[in-house]
XYZ file of C-alpha atoms in Angstrom:
436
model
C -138.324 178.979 97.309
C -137.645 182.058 95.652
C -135.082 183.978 96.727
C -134.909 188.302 96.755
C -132.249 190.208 96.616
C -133.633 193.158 98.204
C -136.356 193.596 100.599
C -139.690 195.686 100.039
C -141.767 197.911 102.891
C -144.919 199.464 102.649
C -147.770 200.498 104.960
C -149.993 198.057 104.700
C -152.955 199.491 107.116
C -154.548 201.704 105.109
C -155.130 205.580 104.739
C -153.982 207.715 107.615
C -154.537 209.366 110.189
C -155.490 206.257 111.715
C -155.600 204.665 115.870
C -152.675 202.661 114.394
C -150.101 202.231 111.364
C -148.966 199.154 110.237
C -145.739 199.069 108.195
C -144.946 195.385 106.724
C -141.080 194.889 105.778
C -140.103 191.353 103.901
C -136.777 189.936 102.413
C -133.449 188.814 103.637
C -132.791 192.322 105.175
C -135.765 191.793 107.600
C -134.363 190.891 110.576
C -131.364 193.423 110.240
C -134.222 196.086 110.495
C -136.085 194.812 112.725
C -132.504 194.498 115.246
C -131.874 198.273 113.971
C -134.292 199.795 115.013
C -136.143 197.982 117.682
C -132.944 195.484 119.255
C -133.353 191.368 119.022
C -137.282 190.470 119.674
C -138.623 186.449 119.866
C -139.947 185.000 116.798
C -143.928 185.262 116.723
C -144.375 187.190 119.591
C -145.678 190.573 119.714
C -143.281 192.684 121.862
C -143.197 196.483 123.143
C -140.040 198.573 122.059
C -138.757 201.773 121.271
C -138.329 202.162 117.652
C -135.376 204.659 117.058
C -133.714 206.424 113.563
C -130.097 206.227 112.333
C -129.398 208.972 114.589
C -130.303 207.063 118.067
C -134.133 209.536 118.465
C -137.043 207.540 119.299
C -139.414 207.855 116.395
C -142.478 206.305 118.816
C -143.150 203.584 121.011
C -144.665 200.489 119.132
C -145.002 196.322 118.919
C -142.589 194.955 116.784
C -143.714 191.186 115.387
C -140.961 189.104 113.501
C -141.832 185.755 111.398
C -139.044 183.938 110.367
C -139.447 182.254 106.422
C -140.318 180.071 105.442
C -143.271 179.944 108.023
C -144.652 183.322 106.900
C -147.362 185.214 104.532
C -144.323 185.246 101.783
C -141.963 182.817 102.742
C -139.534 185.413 103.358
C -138.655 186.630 106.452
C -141.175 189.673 107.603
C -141.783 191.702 109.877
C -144.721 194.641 111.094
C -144.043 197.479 113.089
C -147.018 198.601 115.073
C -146.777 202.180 115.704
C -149.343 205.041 116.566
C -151.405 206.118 113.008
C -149.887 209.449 112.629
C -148.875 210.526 109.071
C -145.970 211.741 110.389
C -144.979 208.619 112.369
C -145.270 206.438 109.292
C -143.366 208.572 107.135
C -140.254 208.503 109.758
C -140.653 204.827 109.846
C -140.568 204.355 106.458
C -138.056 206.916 105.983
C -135.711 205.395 108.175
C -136.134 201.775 107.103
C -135.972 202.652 103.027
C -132.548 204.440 103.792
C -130.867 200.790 105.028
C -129.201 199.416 101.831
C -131.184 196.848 100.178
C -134.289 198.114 101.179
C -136.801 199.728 99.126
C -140.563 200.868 99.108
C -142.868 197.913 97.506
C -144.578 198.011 94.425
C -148.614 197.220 94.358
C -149.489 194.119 95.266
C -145.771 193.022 95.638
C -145.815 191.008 99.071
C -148.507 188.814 97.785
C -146.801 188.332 94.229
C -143.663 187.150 96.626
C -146.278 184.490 98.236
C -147.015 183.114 94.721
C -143.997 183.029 93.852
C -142.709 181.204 97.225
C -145.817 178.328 96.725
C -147.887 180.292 99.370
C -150.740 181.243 97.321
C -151.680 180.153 93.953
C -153.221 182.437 91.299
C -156.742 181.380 92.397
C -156.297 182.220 96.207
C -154.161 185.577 95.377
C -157.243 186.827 93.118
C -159.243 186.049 95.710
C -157.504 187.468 98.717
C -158.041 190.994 96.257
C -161.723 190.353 96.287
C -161.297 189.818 100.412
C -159.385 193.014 100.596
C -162.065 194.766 98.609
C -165.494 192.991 99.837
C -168.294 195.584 100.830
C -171.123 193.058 101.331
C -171.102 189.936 103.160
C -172.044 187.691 100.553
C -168.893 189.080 98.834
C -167.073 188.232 102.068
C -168.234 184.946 102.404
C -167.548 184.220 98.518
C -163.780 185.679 98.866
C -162.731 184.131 101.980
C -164.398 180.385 100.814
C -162.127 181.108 97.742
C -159.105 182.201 99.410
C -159.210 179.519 101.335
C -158.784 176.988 98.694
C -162.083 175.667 97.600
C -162.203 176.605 94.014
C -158.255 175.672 93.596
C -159.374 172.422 95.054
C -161.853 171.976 92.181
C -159.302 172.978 89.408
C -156.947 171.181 90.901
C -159.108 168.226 91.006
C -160.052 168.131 87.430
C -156.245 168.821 86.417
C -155.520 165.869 88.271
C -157.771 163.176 86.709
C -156.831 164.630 83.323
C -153.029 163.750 84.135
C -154.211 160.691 85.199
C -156.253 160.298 82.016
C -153.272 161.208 79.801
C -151.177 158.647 81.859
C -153.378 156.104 80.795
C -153.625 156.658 77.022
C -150.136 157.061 77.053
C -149.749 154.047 78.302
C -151.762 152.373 76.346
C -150.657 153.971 72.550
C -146.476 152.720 74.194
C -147.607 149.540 75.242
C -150.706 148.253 72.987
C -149.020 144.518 72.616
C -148.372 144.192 76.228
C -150.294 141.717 78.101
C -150.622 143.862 81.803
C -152.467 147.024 79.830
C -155.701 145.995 79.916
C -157.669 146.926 76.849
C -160.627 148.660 78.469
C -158.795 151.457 79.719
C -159.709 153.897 77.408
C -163.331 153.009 77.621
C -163.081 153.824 81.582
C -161.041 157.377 80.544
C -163.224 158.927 77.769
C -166.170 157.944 80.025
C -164.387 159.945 82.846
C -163.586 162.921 79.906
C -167.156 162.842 79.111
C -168.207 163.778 82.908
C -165.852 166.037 83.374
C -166.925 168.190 80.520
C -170.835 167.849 82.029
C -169.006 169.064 85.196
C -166.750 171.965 83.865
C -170.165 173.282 82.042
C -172.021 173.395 84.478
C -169.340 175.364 86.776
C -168.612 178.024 84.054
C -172.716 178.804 84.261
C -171.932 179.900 87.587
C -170.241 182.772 86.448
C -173.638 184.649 86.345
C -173.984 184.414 89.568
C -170.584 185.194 91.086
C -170.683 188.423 88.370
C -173.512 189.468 90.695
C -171.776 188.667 94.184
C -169.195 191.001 93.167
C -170.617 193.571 91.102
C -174.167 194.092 92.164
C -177.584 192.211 91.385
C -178.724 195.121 88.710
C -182.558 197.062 89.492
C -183.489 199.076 86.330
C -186.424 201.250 86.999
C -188.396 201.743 84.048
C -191.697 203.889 83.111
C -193.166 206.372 81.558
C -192.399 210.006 82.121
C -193.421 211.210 85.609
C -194.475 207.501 86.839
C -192.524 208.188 89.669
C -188.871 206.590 88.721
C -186.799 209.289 89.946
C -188.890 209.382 93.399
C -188.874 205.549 94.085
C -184.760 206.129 93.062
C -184.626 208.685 95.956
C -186.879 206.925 98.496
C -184.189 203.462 98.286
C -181.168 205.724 98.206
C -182.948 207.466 100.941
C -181.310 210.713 99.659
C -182.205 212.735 96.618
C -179.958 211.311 94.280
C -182.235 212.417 91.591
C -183.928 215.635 90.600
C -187.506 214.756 91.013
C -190.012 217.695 88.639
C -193.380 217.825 86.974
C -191.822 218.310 83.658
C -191.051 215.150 81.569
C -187.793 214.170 80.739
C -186.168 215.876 83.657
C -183.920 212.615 84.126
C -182.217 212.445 80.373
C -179.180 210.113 81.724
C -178.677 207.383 83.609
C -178.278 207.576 87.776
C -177.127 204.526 89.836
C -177.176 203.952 93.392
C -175.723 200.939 95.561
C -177.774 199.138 98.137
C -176.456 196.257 100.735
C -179.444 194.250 100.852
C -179.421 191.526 103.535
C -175.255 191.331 102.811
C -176.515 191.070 99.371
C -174.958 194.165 97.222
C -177.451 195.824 94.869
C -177.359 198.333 92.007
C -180.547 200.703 91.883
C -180.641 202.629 88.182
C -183.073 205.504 87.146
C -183.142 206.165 83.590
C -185.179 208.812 81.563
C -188.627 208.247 80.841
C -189.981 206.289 77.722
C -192.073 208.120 75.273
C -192.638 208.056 71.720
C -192.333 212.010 71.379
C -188.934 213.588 73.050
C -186.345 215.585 71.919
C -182.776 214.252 70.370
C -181.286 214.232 73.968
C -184.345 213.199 75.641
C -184.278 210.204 72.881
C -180.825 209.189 73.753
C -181.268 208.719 77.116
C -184.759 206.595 76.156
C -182.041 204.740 73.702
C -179.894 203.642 76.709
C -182.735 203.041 79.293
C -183.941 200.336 77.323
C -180.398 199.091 76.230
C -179.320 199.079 80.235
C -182.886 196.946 81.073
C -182.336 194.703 78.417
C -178.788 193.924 80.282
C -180.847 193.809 84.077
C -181.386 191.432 86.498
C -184.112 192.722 87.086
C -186.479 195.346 85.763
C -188.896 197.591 87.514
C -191.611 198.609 85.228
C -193.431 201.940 86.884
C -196.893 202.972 86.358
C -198.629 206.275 87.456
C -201.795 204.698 88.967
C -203.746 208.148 88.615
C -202.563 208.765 84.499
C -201.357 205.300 83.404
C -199.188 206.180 79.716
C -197.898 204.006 77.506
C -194.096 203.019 77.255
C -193.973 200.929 73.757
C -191.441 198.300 73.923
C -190.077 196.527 77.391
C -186.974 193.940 77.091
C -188.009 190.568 76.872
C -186.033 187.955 78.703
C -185.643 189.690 81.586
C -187.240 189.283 84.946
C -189.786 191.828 85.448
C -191.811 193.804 88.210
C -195.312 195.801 87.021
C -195.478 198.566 89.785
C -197.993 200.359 90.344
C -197.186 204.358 91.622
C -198.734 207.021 94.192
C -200.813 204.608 95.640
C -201.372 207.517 98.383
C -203.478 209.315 95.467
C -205.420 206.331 94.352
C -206.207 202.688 94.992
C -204.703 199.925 91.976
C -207.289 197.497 90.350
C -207.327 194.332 92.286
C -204.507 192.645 90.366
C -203.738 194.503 87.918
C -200.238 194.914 89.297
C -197.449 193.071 91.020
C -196.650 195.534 93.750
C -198.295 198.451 94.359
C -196.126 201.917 96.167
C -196.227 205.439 97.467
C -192.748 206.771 97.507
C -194.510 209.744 99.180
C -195.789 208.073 102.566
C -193.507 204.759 102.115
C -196.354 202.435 101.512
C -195.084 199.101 100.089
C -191.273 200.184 99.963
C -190.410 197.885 102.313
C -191.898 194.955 100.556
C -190.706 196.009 97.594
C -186.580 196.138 99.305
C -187.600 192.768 100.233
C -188.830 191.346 96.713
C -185.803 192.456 95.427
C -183.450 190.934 97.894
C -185.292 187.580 97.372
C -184.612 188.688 93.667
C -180.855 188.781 93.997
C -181.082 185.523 96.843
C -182.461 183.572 93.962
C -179.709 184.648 91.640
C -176.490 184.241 93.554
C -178.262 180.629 94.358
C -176.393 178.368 97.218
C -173.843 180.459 98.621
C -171.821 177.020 99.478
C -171.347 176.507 95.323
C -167.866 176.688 94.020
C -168.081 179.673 91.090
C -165.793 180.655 88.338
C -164.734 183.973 90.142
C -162.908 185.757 86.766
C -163.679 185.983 83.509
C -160.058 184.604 83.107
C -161.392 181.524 84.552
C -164.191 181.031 82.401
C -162.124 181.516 78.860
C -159.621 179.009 80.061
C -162.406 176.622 81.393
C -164.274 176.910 77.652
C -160.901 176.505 75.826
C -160.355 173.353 78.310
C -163.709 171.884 77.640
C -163.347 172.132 73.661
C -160.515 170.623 74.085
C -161.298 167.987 76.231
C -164.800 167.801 73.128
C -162.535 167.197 70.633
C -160.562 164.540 72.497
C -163.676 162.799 72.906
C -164.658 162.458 69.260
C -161.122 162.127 68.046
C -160.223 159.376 65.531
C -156.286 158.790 66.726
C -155.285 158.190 70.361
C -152.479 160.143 69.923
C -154.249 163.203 68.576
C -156.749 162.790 71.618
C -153.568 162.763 73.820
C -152.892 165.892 72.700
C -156.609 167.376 73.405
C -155.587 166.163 76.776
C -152.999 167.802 77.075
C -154.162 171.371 75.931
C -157.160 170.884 78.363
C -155.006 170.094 81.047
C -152.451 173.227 80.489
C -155.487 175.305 80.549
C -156.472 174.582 84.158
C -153.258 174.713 84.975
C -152.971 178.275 83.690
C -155.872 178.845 86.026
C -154.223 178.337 89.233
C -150.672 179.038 87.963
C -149.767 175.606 87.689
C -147.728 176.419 84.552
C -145.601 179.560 82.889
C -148.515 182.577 83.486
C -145.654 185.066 83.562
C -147.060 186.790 80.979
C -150.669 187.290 83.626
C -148.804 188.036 86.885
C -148.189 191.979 86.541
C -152.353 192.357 85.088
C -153.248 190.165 88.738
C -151.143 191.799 91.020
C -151.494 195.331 90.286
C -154.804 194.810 91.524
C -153.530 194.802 95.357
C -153.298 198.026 96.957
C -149.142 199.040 98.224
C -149.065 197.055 101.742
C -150.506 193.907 100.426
């Protein structure tokens, strides 16, 4: 375990005024705090006290909670003081505790870099107790808290494991070739292993897709002509004008974005200026980065005026796409001739739209029980491990394919922190907000 020198207290309960304050306090001074200013308390048990300064005043009345290291969130000791959510409250408390030598305010993210460091968390769970912190949906929820709870460090872990093992037994075979207890057909049983695991790695890192959309939105570009009604459908799922809606073409000339939770699904809505071959040098840069932003989409909705149906040119291939037919309240679509057909005006197929969309996004994220590359630092280390573990597979020596081995294997260790990553900790852990 790793030991501080000084100790580190922050609020970790968020913006104040709140119903109640929670200030956090770990390292070997803990319990000397905790005796200051609210006398001896039980281990693990939440307990009522007065909390008083240096000068003997009660600051407030509040539960005090001490948990003795190693058996805590950091290994340290810690402590929380539970006090009434005032601004003024917290500030005394931490006032008071930061003047106690040894003691000083904590930097972001600095209680759970203490955890790592302690064997608490590895790099995997820490990332992913910052996506917990920071979920807004419940699919991002569910994906954060199955991740900080060990399942994709399992998985890493796993394949770091047989590699070692793998490694082991080349090894052993390149020191001891002329003995007669090395079997010979060792290697065969390892490269076959190598060869599945690099099958199995693949097809994890093309998960990455689909966790990009758990946490940053499954992406709706709304496409059309001008005045097909983009701007209006954009204010009717916002369900606020969010866009300036006008019978004059290219009133929107930039791009607009809105976020939806769909069925705990989180969703990106984007308007973008209307495509026409004539249009002024603004008009025709915000017609340059509509298309670009569609041809990046997860899904595009193409918009068409059913009453005056113009022509857009060129749509992104590749992409999944919606036709949708517009003020349907005016006029009724050609049997067909469309794949949904709205009225932003009197509502009429919005809400099957919402839900075509959700089953969109549903379809993307895929299982929610699958185990998903969660960075982008995962997935670079996971492609350097499989080329690695590639070129061990075709290599001529077994001493150079030890080596692949090797590499492969410190790459998933660098995933988890299962080897030096000093050089990554401050990037990861500046994520966390003060108190966490």
């Amino acid at each position: 375990m790793v030991t501080s020198k000084d100790s580190i207290v922050a609020l970790s309960s968020g913006r104040l005024p709140a119903g109640i304050a929670v200030i956090r306090i770990s390292g070997p001074k803990t319990r000397f705090v905790v005796e200051t200013i609210a006398g001896s308390v039980k281990d693990r048990l939440a307990t009522l006290r007065r909390l008083k300064a240096a000068d003997d005043s009660v600051i407030d009345h509040g539960l005090v909670l001490f948990f003795p290291g190693p058996g805590s969130f950091t290994g340290e000791d810690v402590a929380e003081f539970h006090v009434h959510g005032s601004r003024a409250v917290a500030a005394k408390m931490l006032e008071t505790i930061t003047d106690i030598e040894g003691v000083r305010h904590a930097e972001p993210g600095e209680f759970t870099r203490r955890a790592f460091l302690n064997g608490k968390l590895d790099l995997v769970e820490t990332e992913a107790l910052a996506d917990l912190v920071n979920a807004e949906t419940e699919a991002q929820r569910r994906f954060a808290l199955r991740n900080a709870d060990g399942a994709q460090s399992e998985l890493y872990s796993s394949w770091r494991r047989r590699l070692i093992h793998a490694r082991a037994m080349i090894e052993a075979e390149i020191d001891f070739a002329d003995e007669e207890d090395v079997p010979g057909s060792v290697s065969e049983a390892v490269w076959s292993d190598v060869a599945m695991m690099i099958d199995e790695i693949g097809r994890h890192i093309q998960g990455f897709k689909a966790a990009e959309i758990i946490r940053d939105g499954f992406e709706v570009v709304i496409l059309g002509a001008p005045n097909a009604g983009k701007s209006s459908l954009f204010n009717a799922l916002a369900r606020r004008e969010a866009a300036i809606v006008t019978d004059e073409p290219g009133t929107t000339r930039d791009l607009l974005e809105v976020v939806l939770d769909l069925n705990g699904m989180r969703v990106r809505i984007v308007d973008t200026a209307g495509l026409r071959e004539r249009a002024g040098k603004v008009e025709t840069i915000g017609i340059e980065r509509a298309r670009a932003k569609a041809g990046g989409a997860d899904l595009v909705l193409l918009l068409e005026d059913i009453v005056d149906p113009q022509p857009v040119g060129a749509v992104p291939t590749g992409v999944p796409l919606l036709k949708i037919g517009t003020k349907a309240d005016l006029k009724h679509a050609s049997e067909g001739a469309y794949d949904w057909v709205i009225s932003s005006k009197d509502g009429t197929g919005l809400s099957g739209l919402l839900d075509e969309i959700g089953r969109g996004a549903a379809l993307a994220i895929g299982d929610a029980g699958d185990v998903l590359p969660s960075r982008l630092r995962h997935v670079e280390l996971l492609k350097e491990a499989k080329e690695f573990l590639a070129a061990a597979l075709v290599g001529q020596s077994q001493e150079l394919r030890a080596e692949e081995l090797r590499l492969a294997t410190d790459r998933l260790g660098r995933i988890v922190g299962a080897v030096d990553v000093e050089d990554m900790l401050d990037v990861i852990f500046s994520q966390f907000c003060i108190g966490k």
